[in-house]
Amino acid sequence: MNDTRPNPIRAVLQKPWLWAYLAAGLTFAATSLIAGSGAGSLFYAALTFASFSAIVGIGQMLVITLGPGNIDLSIPATMTLAATLALKFMDTQTALILPGLLVAIGVGIGCGVVNFLLILLLRIPPIIATLSASFLYQSLAIWSNRGLRIKPPEPLADFATGGALGIPNVAVVGIALAICAWLLLERAIAGRWISAIGQNLRAARLSGVPVNAVRFGIYVNSAICAALTGFLLASFSGGANLNMGTEYMLMSIAVVVIGGSSIGGGNSNVPGIWGAALFMFLIVSMLNSYGLGAGIRLILTGLVIVGVVTLASRKGYDA
Amino acid sequence: MTLKAILLGAAAGIITFAAPVAEADTSDKRIALSNNYAGNSWRQAMLESWQKNGDQAVTDGVVAAADAFTTSENQATEQAAQIQNMILQGYDAIVINAASPTAINGAVKAACDAGITVVSFDGIVQEPCAWRIAVDFQQMGREQVKYLAERYPDGGNLLEIRGLAGVFVDDEISAGIHDEVTNTNFEIVGSVHGDWAQDVAQKAVAGILPSLPEIVGVVTQGGDGYGAAQAIGATDRPMPTIVMGNRQDELQWWADEQAANGYETTSLSIAPGVSTLAFWVAQQILDGQDVPKDLTVPFLKVTQDDLVDALKTTPKGSVANVEYTQDQAKDVIAAAK
């Protein structure tokens, strides 16, 4: 990254997030060929559903940035638990929307703290710690409500499904969070700390980075992002499901990788998260619209993801 | 029977006396449920039905125990280990909702060899020594198209919402739908996978809708109708006839639409209480009755006429249910003979 002033076009071409947006744009164009006048509503739907992937993706991205071995596999269970408890607490009453949101965030903080304690105190590798903790969260979710779907309060459902000026409300939330994450990473000292830890843990510690405090913050942040997504998704789709988080396990990792962040840590990429989230929704819509069978659909999705990841990481991260 | 009982007694480390061949008393028999998955409302209702019915049967002295066990990871290896444990614990019958039709055959065979009656339902096993209470999934698909054909004799465009790709159930229901569509004027213009979950279905439908012509009906697999309704409701399209899958939120939405603009549809699924049917079939086998190896689960249908009643009896957020009685199990057995 420290080569002498490349020309502006080259600079853009070298942005790892470029490929995610390019892929999203191409799939959108291809789907629009069939959709015709429906392209507008396709774009609206893409923004809506990409928001959920983007918010969990931001949390996951920061965790992955911490370096090899750091990953949060408890995202689906945290989403389910937060959504289940918050919707049960609100019990369709409008007056409880704000406290309900706080319940969801509180659950997120709780899950994040548990994750981090397992990792730090018991010295369990994050992949095992978050996975085993997720059984705990999932069981709590099952136990607390036995899988009954409680509807969100009316105004909350209206907010989650509504939008203004052609932009869905959930997308506004997702974009705002992305901007916060970008500011944190690019403009705040904490962001430097996160990248430093991911690039070399020992060096970061020796140079005085509060390693454990940063890691604590990141894991809690990831759980809060997951909890918030669960809350929004349940409000959007009319209730919390026990298996509502399932697809966000891989989705959260996929948007990070396709978005151009380094899977090995130390280098993250916020704009790419949104490009990748849009792409992940659009590719399924495109293949569905062309009427391809599930088998071909999955194969093509896999191939395209491999292609985008290869392009995005073409020059490698030898910084 | 005698030899089996002795073997079983030896396996369990307790001494049992051989029971008379026919009309055996089942009050000292213990039945276990081996369940592979508990992570959705249908399965939760299924376990609840089992417990309610089983507790009553124990209180009434029909059986000695009706315990339910669920594996945590929905994996065949784990369920096989669970069944091995049940063999060691000396259950007289094991009722299974299986993670795989083939992968736990070894454990099922071991149970049969130990003299244990094995009854599989919903997720059935192929091991020939076990009984199978299967769902006619193809028929489930056909019934939906038949209903829509009655409503729209002139045909039209249909959207198909499928389940989880690569699962046997999904292929079967879809095959039934496509097969029946050839007898009608319908055309399936789009097909998406909703993974039997409202939020996934909502997402998939929202993604394909912009590229679809006008549709008159949506065929589903259960657990996806409300999501489809949400996705279509978010656009300015007219609401097509969505076949529902007995979930309470689907029925509630249907009732609301009915009140608002006279919306009509139908709903069908397998009642989670099918676990109680499996329980009574196992009890009948232990009782020495002659039971065919292959039985069929009846569908639970909710039509326009009984929508109000179904909504009353279905807990909020759950799924319409019916618990089977011993007599109903006898009817199902008689029908299969």
PDB file of N, CA and C in Angstrom, chain A residues 265-316:
ATOM      1  N   GLY A 265      -6.895 -12.003   8.457  1.00  0.00           N
ATOM      2  CA  GLY A 265      -6.919 -10.925   9.437  1.00  0.00           C
ATOM      3  C   GLY A 265      -6.010  -9.773   9.074  1.00  0.00           C
ATOM      4  N   GLY A 266      -6.104  -8.726   9.862  1.00  0.00           N
ATOM      5  CA  GLY A 266      -5.192  -7.608   9.709  1.00  0.00           C
ATOM      6  C   GLY A 266      -5.579  -6.606   8.649  1.00  0.00           C
ATOM      7  N   ASN A 267      -6.568  -6.933   7.839  1.00  0.00           N
ATOM      8  CA  ASN A 267      -6.925  -6.013   6.764  1.00  0.00           C
ATOM      9  C   ASN A 267      -8.420  -6.121   6.504  1.00  0.00           C
ATOM     10  N   SER A 268      -9.144  -5.074   6.829  1.00  0.00           N
ATOM     11  CA  SER A 268     -10.580  -5.185   6.655  1.00  0.00           C
ATOM     12  C   SER A 268     -11.078  -4.122   5.699  1.00  0.00           C
ATOM     13  N   ASN A 269     -12.295  -4.326   5.265  1.00  0.00           N
ATOM     14  CA  ASN A 269     -12.799  -3.567   4.148  1.00  0.00           C
ATOM     15  C   ASN A 269     -14.293  -3.353   4.296  1.00  0.00           C
ATOM     16  N   VAL A 270     -14.691  -2.204   4.796  1.00  0.00           N
ATOM     17  CA  VAL A 270     -16.103  -1.976   5.098  1.00  0.00           C
ATOM     18  C   VAL A 270     -16.984  -1.832   3.850  1.00  0.00           C
ATOM     19  N   PRO A 271     -16.592  -1.012   2.844  1.00  0.00           N
ATOM     20  CA  PRO A 271     -17.498  -0.869   1.695  1.00  0.00           C
ATOM     21  C   PRO A 271     -17.800  -2.210   1.043  1.00  0.00           C
ATOM     22  N   GLY A 272     -16.806  -3.093   1.032  1.00  0.00           N
ATOM     23  CA  GLY A 272     -16.978  -4.399   0.399  1.00  0.00           C
ATOM     24  C   GLY A 272     -18.101  -5.212   1.018  1.00  0.00           C
ATOM     25  N   ILE A 273     -18.342  -5.035   2.322  1.00  0.00           N
ATOM     26  CA  ILE A 273     -19.393  -5.793   2.998  1.00  0.00           C
ATOM     27  C   ILE A 273     -20.736  -5.559   2.310  1.00  0.00           C
ATOM     28  N   TRP A 274     -21.038  -4.287   2.020  1.00  0.00           N
ATOM     29  CA  TRP A 274     -22.314  -3.979   1.383  1.00  0.00           C
ATOM     30  C   TRP A 274     -22.383  -4.503  -0.045  1.00  0.00           C
ATOM     31  N   GLY A 275     -21.272  -4.357  -0.777  1.00  0.00           N
ATOM     32  CA  GLY A 275     -21.240  -4.886  -2.143  1.00  0.00           C
ATOM     33  C   GLY A 275     -21.494  -6.381  -2.140  1.00  0.00           C
ATOM     34  N   ALA A 276     -20.836  -7.070  -1.210  1.00  0.00           N
ATOM     35  CA  ALA A 276     -20.962  -8.523  -1.139  1.00  0.00           C
ATOM     36  C   ALA A 276     -22.358  -8.925  -0.695  1.00  0.00           C
ATOM     37  N   ALA A 277     -22.938  -8.162   0.254  1.00  0.00           N
ATOM     38  CA  ALA A 277     -24.272  -8.502   0.746  1.00  0.00           C
ATOM     39  C   ALA A 277     -25.300  -8.356  -0.369  1.00  0.00           C
ATOM     40  N   LEU A 278     -25.178  -7.290  -1.167  1.00  0.00           N
ATOM     41  CA  LEU A 278     -26.082  -7.100  -2.303  1.00  0.00           C
ATOM     42  C   LEU A 278     -25.904  -8.233  -3.309  1.00  0.00           C
ATOM     43  N   PHE A 279     -24.636  -8.561  -3.552  1.00  0.00           N
ATOM     44  CA  PHE A 279     -24.325  -9.609  -4.517  1.00  0.00           C
ATOM     45  C   PHE A 279     -24.917 -10.949  -4.081  1.00  0.00           C
ATOM     46  N   MET A 280     -24.777 -11.285  -2.783  1.00  0.00           N
ATOM     47  CA  MET A 280     -25.261 -12.578  -2.299  1.00  0.00           C
ATOM     48  C   MET A 280     -26.769 -12.709  -2.479  1.00  0.00           C
ATOM     49  N   PHE A 281     -27.499 -11.607  -2.335  1.00  0.00           N
ATOM     50  CA  PHE A 281     -28.941 -11.673  -2.554  1.00  0.00           C
ATOM     51  C   PHE A 281     -29.256 -11.751  -4.048  1.00  0.00           C
ATOM     52  N   LEU A 282     -28.548 -10.920  -4.829  1.00  0.00           N
ATOM     53  CA  LEU A 282     -28.871 -10.805  -6.251  1.00  0.00           C
ATOM     54  C   LEU A 282     -28.533 -12.073  -7.024  1.00  0.00           C
ATOM     55  N   ILE A 283     -27.465 -12.753  -6.604  1.00  0.00           N
ATOM     56  CA  ILE A 283     -27.098 -13.943  -7.379  1.00  0.00           C
ATOM     57  C   ILE A 283     -28.176 -15.006  -7.260  1.00  0.00           C
ATOM     58  N   VAL A 284     -28.760 -15.157  -6.048  1.00  0.00           N
ATOM     59  CA  VAL A 284     -29.832 -16.134  -5.875  1.00  0.00           C
ATOM     60  C   VAL A 284     -31.057 -15.710  -6.675  1.00  0.00           C
ATOM     61  N   SER A 285     -31.366 -14.395  -6.637  1.00  0.00           N
ATOM     62  CA  SER A 285     -32.511 -13.907  -7.405  1.00  0.00           C
ATOM     63  C   SER A 285     -32.305 -14.135  -8.894  1.00  0.00           C
ATOM     64  N   MET A 286     -31.084 -13.882  -9.346  1.00  0.00           N
ATOM     65  CA  MET A 286     -30.807 -14.023 -10.767  1.00  0.00           C
ATOM     66  C   MET A 286     -30.997 -15.478 -11.206  1.00  0.00           C
ATOM     67  N   LEU A 287     -30.393 -16.402 -10.447  1.00  0.00           N
ATOM     68  CA  LEU A 287     -30.475 -17.807 -10.846  1.00  0.00           C
ATOM     69  C   LEU A 287     -31.904 -18.312 -10.718  1.00  0.00           C
ATOM     70  N   ASN A 288     -32.650 -17.830  -9.702  1.00  0.00           N
ATOM     71  CA  ASN A 288     -34.067 -18.181  -9.581  1.00  0.00           C
ATOM     72  C   ASN A 288     -34.849 -17.658 -10.770  1.00  0.00           C
ATOM     73  N   SER A 289     -34.573 -16.416 -11.145  1.00  0.00           N
ATOM     74  CA  SER A 289     -35.331 -15.792 -12.224  1.00  0.00           C
ATOM     75  C   SER A 289     -35.095 -16.501 -13.546  1.00  0.00           C
ATOM     76  N   TYR A 290     -33.882 -17.015 -13.750  1.00  0.00           N
ATOM     77  CA  TYR A 290     -33.612 -17.758 -14.972  1.00  0.00           C
ATOM     78  C   TYR A 290     -34.113 -19.191 -14.880  1.00  0.00           C
ATOM     79  N   GLY A 291     -34.724 -19.536 -13.730  1.00  0.00           N
ATOM     80  CA  GLY A 291     -35.366 -20.842 -13.594  1.00  0.00           C
ATOM     81  C   GLY A 291     -34.411 -22.011 -13.562  1.00  0.00           C
ATOM     82  N   LEU A 292     -33.226 -21.804 -13.033  1.00  0.00           N
ATOM     83  CA  LEU A 292     -32.274 -22.910 -12.962  1.00  0.00           C
ATOM     84  C   LEU A 292     -32.554 -23.768 -11.732  1.00  0.00           C
ATOM     85  N   GLY A 293     -32.294 -25.058 -11.846  1.00  0.00           N
ATOM     86  CA  GLY A 293     -32.544 -25.979 -10.738  1.00  0.00           C
ATOM     87  C   GLY A 293     -31.604 -25.705  -9.574  1.00  0.00           C
ATOM     88  N   ALA A 294     -31.980 -26.261  -8.421  1.00  0.00           N
ATOM     89  CA  ALA A 294     -31.223 -25.989  -7.202  1.00  0.00           C
ATOM     90  C   ALA A 294     -29.766 -26.417  -7.326  1.00  0.00           C
ATOM     91  N   GLY A 295     -29.538 -27.545  -7.978  1.00  0.00           N
ATOM     92  CA  GLY A 295     -28.175 -28.057  -8.097  1.00  0.00           C
ATOM     93  C   GLY A 295     -27.288 -27.077  -8.849  1.00  0.00           C
ATOM     94  N   ILE A 296     -27.749 -26.681 -10.044  1.00  0.00           N
ATOM     95  CA  ILE A 296     -26.982 -25.749 -10.874  1.00  0.00           C
ATOM     96  C   ILE A 296     -26.819 -24.416 -10.147  1.00  0.00           C
ATOM     97  N   ARG A 297     -27.899 -24.012  -9.458  1.00  0.00           N
ATOM     98  CA  ARG A 297     -27.884 -22.752  -8.743  1.00  0.00           C
ATOM     99  C   ARG A 297     -26.759 -22.741  -7.712  1.00  0.00           C
ATOM    100  N   LEU A 298     -26.653 -23.835  -6.953  1.00  0.00           N
ATOM    101  CA  LEU A 298     -25.628 -23.894  -5.908  1.00  0.00           C
ATOM    102  C   LEU A 298     -24.238 -23.942  -6.516  1.00  0.00           C
ATOM    103  N   ILE A 299     -24.092 -24.722  -7.598  1.00  0.00           N
ATOM    104  CA  ILE A 299     -22.777 -24.825  -8.243  1.00  0.00           C
ATOM    105  C   ILE A 299     -22.342 -23.453  -8.757  1.00  0.00           C
ATOM    106  N   LEU A 300     -23.265 -22.771  -9.470  1.00  0.00           N
ATOM    107  CA  LEU A 300     -22.925 -21.457 -10.024  1.00  0.00           C
ATOM    108  C   LEU A 300     -22.602 -20.459  -8.915  1.00  0.00           C
ATOM    109  N   THR A 301     -23.405 -20.500  -7.839  1.00  0.00           N
ATOM    110  CA  THR A 301     -23.123 -19.593  -6.726  1.00  0.00           C
ATOM    111  C   THR A 301     -21.709 -19.832  -6.220  1.00  0.00           C
ATOM    112  N   GLY A 302     -21.356 -21.107  -6.043  1.00  0.00           N
ATOM    113  CA  GLY A 302     -20.021 -21.443  -5.561  1.00  0.00           C
ATOM    114  C   GLY A 302     -18.942 -20.939  -6.498  1.00  0.00           C
ATOM    115  N   LEU A 303     -19.131 -21.186  -7.809  1.00  0.00           N
ATOM    116  CA  LEU A 303     -18.121 -20.780  -8.786  1.00  0.00           C
ATOM    117  C   LEU A 303     -17.946 -19.261  -8.802  1.00  0.00           C
ATOM    118  N   VAL A 304     -19.076 -18.553  -8.771  1.00  0.00           N
ATOM    119  CA  VAL A 304     -18.988 -17.100  -8.827  1.00  0.00           C
ATOM    120  C   VAL A 304     -18.292 -16.560  -7.582  1.00  0.00           C
ATOM    121  N   ILE A 305     -18.593 -17.154  -6.422  1.00  0.00           N
ATOM    122  CA  ILE A 305     -17.943 -16.692  -5.194  1.00  0.00           C
ATOM    123  C   ILE A 305     -16.432 -16.913  -5.289  1.00  0.00           C
ATOM    124  N   VAL A 306     -16.041 -18.105  -5.770  1.00  0.00           N
ATOM    125  CA  VAL A 306     -14.614 -18.377  -5.914  1.00  0.00           C
ATOM    126  C   VAL A 306     -13.980 -17.342  -6.841  1.00  0.00           C
ATOM    127  N   GLY A 307     -14.696 -17.046  -7.944  1.00  0.00           N
ATOM    128  CA  GLY A 307     -14.170 -16.079  -8.909  1.00  0.00           C
ATOM    129  C   GLY A 307     -13.966 -14.702  -8.291  1.00  0.00           C
ATOM    130  N   VAL A 308     -15.003 -14.234  -7.579  1.00  0.00           N
ATOM    131  CA  VAL A 308     -14.913 -12.893  -6.998  1.00  0.00           C
ATOM    132  C   VAL A 308     -13.810 -12.837  -5.942  1.00  0.00           C
ATOM    133  N   VAL A 309     -13.737 -13.879  -5.118  1.00  0.00           N
ATOM    134  CA  VAL A 309     -12.711 -13.882  -4.069  1.00  0.00           C
ATOM    135  C   VAL A 309     -11.318 -13.873  -4.693  1.00  0.00           C
ATOM    136  N   THR A 310     -11.155 -14.661  -5.774  1.00  0.00           N
ATOM    137  CA  THR A 310      -9.855 -14.711  -6.433  1.00  0.00           C
ATOM    138  C   THR A 310      -9.464 -13.331  -6.958  1.00  0.00           C
ATOM    139  N   LEU A 311     -10.418 -12.664  -7.621  1.00  0.00           N
ATOM    140  CA  LEU A 311     -10.138 -11.341  -8.161  1.00  0.00           C
ATOM    141  C   LEU A 311      -9.841 -10.341  -7.047  1.00  0.00           C
ATOM    142  N   ALA A 312     -10.670 -10.414  -5.993  1.00  0.00           N
ATOM    143  CA  ALA A 312     -10.534  -9.426  -4.927  1.00  0.00           C
ATOM    144  C   ALA A 312      -9.199  -9.568  -4.200  1.00  0.00           C
ATOM    145  N   SER A 313      -8.666 -10.774  -4.141  1.00  0.00           N
ATOM    146  CA  SER A 313      -7.424 -10.964  -3.388  1.00  0.00           C
ATOM    147  C   SER A 313      -6.257 -11.194  -4.341  1.00  0.00           C
ATOM    148  N   ARG A 314      -6.453 -10.760  -5.596  1.00  0.00           N
ATOM    149  CA  ARG A 314      -5.491 -11.024  -6.667  1.00  0.00           C
ATOM    150  C   ARG A 314      -4.074 -10.591  -6.320  1.00  0.00           C
ATOM    151  N   LYS A 315      -3.973  -9.392  -5.742  1.00  0.00           N
ATOM    152  CA  LYS A 315      -2.613  -8.922  -5.507  1.00  0.00           C
ATOM    153  C   LYS A 315      -2.052  -9.353  -4.148  1.00  0.00           C
ATOM    154  N   GLY A 316      -2.896 -10.082  -3.411  1.00  0.00           N
ATOM    155  CA  GLY A 316      -2.407 -10.623  -2.145  1.00  0.00           C
ATOM    156  C   GLY A 316      -2.220  -9.543  -1.109  1.00  0.00           C
TER     157      GLY A 316
END
